Short mmCIF file of C-alpha atoms and ligand atoms in Angstrom, two decimals:
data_model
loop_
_atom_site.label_atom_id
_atom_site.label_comp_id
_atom_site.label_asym_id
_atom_site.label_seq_id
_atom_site.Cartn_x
_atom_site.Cartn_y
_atom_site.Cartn_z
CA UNK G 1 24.83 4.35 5.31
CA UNK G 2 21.50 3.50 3.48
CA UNK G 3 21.26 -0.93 3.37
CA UNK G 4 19.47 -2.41 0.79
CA UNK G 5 19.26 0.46 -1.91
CA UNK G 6 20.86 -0.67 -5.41
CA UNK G 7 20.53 -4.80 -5.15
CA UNK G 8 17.34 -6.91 -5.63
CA UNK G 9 15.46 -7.17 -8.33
CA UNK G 10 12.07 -6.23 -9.74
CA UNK G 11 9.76 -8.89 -9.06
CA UNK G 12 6.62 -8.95 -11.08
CA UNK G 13 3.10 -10.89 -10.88
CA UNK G 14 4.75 -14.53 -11.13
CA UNK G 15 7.09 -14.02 -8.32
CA UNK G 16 4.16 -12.85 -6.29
CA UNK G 17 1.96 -15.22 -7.45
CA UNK G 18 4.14 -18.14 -6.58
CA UNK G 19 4.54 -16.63 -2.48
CA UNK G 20 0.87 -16.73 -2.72
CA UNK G 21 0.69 -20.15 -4.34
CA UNK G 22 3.70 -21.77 -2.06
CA UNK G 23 1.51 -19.64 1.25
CA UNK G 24 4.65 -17.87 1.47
CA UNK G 25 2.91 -14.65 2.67
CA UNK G 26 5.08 -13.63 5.78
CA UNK G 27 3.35 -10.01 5.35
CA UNK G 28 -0.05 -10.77 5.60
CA UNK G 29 -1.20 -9.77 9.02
CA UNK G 30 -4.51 -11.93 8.68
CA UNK G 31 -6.47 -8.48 9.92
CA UNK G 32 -6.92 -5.05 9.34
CA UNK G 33 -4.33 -2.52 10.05
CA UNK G 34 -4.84 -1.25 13.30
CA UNK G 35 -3.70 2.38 12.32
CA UNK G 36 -5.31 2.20 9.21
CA UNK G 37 -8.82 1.39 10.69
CA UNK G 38 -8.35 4.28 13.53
CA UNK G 39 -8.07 6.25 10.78
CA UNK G 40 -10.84 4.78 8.72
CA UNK G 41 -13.35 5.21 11.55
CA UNK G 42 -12.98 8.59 11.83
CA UNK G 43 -13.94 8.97 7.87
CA UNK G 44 -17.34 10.51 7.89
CA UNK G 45 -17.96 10.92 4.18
CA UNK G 46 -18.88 6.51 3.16
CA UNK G 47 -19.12 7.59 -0.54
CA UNK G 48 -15.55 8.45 -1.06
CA UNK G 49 -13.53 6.60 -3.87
CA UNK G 50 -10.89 4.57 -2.66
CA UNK G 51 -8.30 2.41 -4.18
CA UNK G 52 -5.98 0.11 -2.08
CA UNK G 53 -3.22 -1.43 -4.61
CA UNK G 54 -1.24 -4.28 -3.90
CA UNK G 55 -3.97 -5.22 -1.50
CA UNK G 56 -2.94 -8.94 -1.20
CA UNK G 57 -5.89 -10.81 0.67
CA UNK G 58 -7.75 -7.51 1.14
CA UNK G 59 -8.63 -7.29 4.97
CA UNK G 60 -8.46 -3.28 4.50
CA UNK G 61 -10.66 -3.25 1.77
CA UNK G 62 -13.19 -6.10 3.46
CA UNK G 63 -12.94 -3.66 6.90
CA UNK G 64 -14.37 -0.72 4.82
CA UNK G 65 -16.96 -2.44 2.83
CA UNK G 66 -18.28 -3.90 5.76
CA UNK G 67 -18.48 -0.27 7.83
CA UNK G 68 -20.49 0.78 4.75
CA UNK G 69 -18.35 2.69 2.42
CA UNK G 70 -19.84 2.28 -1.19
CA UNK G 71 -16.70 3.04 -3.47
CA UNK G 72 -14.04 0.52 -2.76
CA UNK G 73 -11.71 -0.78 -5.68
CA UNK G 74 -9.18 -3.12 -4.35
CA UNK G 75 -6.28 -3.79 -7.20
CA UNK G 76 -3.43 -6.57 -6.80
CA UNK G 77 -1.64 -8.29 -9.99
CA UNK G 78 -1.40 -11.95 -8.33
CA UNK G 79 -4.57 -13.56 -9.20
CA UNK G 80 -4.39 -15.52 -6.53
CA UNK G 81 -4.85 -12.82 -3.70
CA UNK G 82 -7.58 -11.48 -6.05
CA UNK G 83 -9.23 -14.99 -6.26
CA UNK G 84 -8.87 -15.13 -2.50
CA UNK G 85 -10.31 -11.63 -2.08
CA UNK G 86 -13.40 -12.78 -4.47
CA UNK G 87 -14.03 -15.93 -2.70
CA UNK G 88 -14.80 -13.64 0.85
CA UNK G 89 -17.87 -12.52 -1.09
CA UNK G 90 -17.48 -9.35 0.06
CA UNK G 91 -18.15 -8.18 -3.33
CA UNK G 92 -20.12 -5.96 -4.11
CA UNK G 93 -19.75 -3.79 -3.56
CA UNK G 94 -16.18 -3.85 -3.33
CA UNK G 95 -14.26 -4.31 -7.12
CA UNK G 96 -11.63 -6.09 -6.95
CA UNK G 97 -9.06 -5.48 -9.81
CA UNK G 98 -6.54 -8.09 -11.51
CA UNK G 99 -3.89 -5.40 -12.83
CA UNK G 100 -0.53 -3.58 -12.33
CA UNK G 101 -1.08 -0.58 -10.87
CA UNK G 102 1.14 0.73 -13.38
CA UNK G 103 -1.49 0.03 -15.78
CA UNK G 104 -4.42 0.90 -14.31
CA UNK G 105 -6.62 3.95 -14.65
CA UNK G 106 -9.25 5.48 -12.68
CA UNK G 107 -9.57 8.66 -10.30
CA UNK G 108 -9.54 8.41 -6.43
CA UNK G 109 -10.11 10.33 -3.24
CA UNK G 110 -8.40 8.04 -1.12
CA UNK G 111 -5.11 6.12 -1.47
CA UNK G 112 -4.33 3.54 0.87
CA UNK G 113 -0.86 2.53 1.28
CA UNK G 114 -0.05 -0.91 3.27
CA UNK G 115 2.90 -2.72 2.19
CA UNK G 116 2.65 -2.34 -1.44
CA UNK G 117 5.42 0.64 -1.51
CA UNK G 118 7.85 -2.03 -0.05
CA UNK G 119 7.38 -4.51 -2.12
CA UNK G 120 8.65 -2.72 -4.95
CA UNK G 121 12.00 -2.32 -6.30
CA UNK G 122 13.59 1.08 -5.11
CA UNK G 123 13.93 1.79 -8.56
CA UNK G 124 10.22 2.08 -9.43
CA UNK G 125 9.88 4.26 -6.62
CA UNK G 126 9.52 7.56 -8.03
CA UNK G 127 7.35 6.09 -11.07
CA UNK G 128 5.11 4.29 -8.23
CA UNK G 129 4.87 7.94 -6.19
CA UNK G 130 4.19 9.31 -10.02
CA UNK G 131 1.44 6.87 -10.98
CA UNK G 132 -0.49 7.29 -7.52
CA UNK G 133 -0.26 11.33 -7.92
CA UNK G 134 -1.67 10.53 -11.37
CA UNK G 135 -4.48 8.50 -9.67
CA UNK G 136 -5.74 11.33 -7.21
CA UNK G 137 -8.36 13.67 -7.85
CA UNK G 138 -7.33 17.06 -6.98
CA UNK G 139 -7.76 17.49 -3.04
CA UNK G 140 -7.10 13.11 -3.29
CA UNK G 141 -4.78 11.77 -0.55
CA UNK G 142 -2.38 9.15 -0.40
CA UNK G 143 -2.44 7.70 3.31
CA UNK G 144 -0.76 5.05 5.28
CA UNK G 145 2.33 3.42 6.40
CA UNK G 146 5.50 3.07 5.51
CA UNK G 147 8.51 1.29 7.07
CA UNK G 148 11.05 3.67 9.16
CA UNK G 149 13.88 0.87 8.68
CA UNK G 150 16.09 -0.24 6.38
CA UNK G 151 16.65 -4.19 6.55
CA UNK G 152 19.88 -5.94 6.10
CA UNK G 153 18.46 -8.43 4.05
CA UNK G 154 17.85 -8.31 0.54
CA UNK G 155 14.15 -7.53 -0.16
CA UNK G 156 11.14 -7.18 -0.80
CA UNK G 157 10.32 -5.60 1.41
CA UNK G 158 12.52 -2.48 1.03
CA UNK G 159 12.34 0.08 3.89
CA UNK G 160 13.82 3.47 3.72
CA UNK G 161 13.60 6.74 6.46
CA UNK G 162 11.31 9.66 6.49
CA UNK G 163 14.23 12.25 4.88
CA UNK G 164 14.24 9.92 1.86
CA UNK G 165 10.32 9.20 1.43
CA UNK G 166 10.10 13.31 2.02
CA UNK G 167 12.83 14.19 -0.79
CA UNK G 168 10.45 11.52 -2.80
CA UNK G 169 6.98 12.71 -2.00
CA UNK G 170 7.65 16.32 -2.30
CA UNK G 171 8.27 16.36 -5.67
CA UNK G 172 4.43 15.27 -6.53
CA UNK G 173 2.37 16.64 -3.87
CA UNK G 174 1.48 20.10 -2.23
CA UNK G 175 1.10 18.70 1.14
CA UNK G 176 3.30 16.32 3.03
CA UNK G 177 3.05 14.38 6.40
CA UNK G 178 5.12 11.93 7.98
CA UNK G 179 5.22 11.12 11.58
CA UNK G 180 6.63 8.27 13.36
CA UNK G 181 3.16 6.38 14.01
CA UNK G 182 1.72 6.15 17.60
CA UNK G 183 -0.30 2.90 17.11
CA UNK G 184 1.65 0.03 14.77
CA UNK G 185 0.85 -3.80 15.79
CA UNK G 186 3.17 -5.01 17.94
CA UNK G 187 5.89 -6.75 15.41
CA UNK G 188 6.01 -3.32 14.04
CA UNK G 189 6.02 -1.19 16.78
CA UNK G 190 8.85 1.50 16.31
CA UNK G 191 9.38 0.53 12.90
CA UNK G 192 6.43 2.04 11.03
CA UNK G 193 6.07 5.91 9.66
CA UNK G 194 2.40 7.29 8.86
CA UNK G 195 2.00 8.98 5.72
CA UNK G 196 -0.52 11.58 4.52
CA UNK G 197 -0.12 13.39 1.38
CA UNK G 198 -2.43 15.16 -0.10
CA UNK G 199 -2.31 16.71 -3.90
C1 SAM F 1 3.98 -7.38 0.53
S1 SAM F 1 2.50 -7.75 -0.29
C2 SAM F 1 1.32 -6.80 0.66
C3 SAM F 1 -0.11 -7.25 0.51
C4 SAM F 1 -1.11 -6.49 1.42
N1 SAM F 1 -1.05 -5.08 1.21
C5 SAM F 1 -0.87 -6.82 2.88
O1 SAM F 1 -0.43 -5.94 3.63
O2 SAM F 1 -1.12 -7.96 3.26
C6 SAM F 1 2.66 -6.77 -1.75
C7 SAM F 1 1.50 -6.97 -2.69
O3 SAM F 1 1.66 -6.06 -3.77
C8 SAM F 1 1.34 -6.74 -4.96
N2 SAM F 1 2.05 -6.02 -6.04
C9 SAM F 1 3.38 -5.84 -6.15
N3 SAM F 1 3.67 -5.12 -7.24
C10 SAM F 1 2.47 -4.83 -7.83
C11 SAM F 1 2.11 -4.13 -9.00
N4 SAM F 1 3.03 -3.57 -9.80
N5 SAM F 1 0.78 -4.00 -9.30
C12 SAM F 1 -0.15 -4.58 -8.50
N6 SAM F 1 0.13 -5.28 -7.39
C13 SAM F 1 1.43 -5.41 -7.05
C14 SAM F 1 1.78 -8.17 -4.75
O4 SAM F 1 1.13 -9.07 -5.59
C15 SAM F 1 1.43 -8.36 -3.28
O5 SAM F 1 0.12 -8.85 -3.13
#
């Protein structure tokens, strides 16, 4: 039986401007990704657009700038993980974004996705998956990692299992991936599904 599906709310920027604020940011692994940077550093084309949303403090988007790729936008709505982001001075020529990715516009390669599908509402789930489709340029991918768990307490985050993100993801794109992943950090180990979709 599915935990953690129809309670919770949908937080917006103030809630997660106030975690930021109060340094209640239990998420923030303080590094890259390790899966996602294996699979950045087999990229070979640096001139790709990319666009990690809900990028809190950005140490994806910091990893890529500084292995030279030139089109990185990094998007969160709390200003405060944007402020933090600018204050690296990693910029530019990484753009870092103020804005609800339900707002924003623009056309990418590259997706990332790192703990930004969890933090939202089940609800805006299919409007999220909808919005990033929207996002992609034709051939674009949406790539990353989701969680392979449901959690008994209410969230964010909100986890999920790979029959429900496929039922989800195959009504937007052509082609669908996801595989438990091989190489999570080690509080995640087992827990964590690798995504690649690609419209
Ligand atoms: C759980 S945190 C993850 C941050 C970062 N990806 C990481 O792994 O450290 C979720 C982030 O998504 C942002 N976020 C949530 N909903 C958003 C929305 N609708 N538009 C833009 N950012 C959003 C929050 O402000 C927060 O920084």
């Amino acid at each position: 039986m599915p935990l953690n599906r129809n309670f919770g709310m949908i937080h917006d920027e103030n809630y997660w401007q106030q975690r930021y604020i109060q340094g209640d940011t239990g998420w923030d692994i303080s590094h890259i990704s390790i899966p996602l940077q294996s699979y950045f550093d087999q990229l070979t084309d640096k001139d790709i657009s990319i666009l990690i949303p809900g990028c809190g403090f950005g140490h994806e988007a910091i990893y890529l700038v500084q292995s030279g790729f030139t089109d990185v936008t990094a998007l969160d709505f709390a200003s405060a993980a944007c402020d933090k982001l600018l204050d690296s001075k990693v910029a530019p020529p990484l753009k870092v974004v103020c804005e609800d990715i339900f707002l924003h516009i623009g056309s990418y390669k590259l997706i990332i996705e790192q703990t930004m599908f969890c933090a939202l509402h089940p609800s805006q789930r299919a409007a999220y998956v909808e919005k990033i489709h929207s996002l992609l340029a034709l051939g674009g991918k949406y790539v990353g990692l989701l969680f392979a768990t449901h959690f008994l307490k209410e969230g964010p985050p909100y986890g999920g299992n790979s029959k429900e993100y496929l039922d989800l993801f195959s009504q937007y794109f052509s082609k669908v991936s996801i595989e438990p992943c091989y190489n999570s950090i080690a509080p995640r180990k087992g827990n964590e599904l690798w995504i690649n979709l690609k419209k």
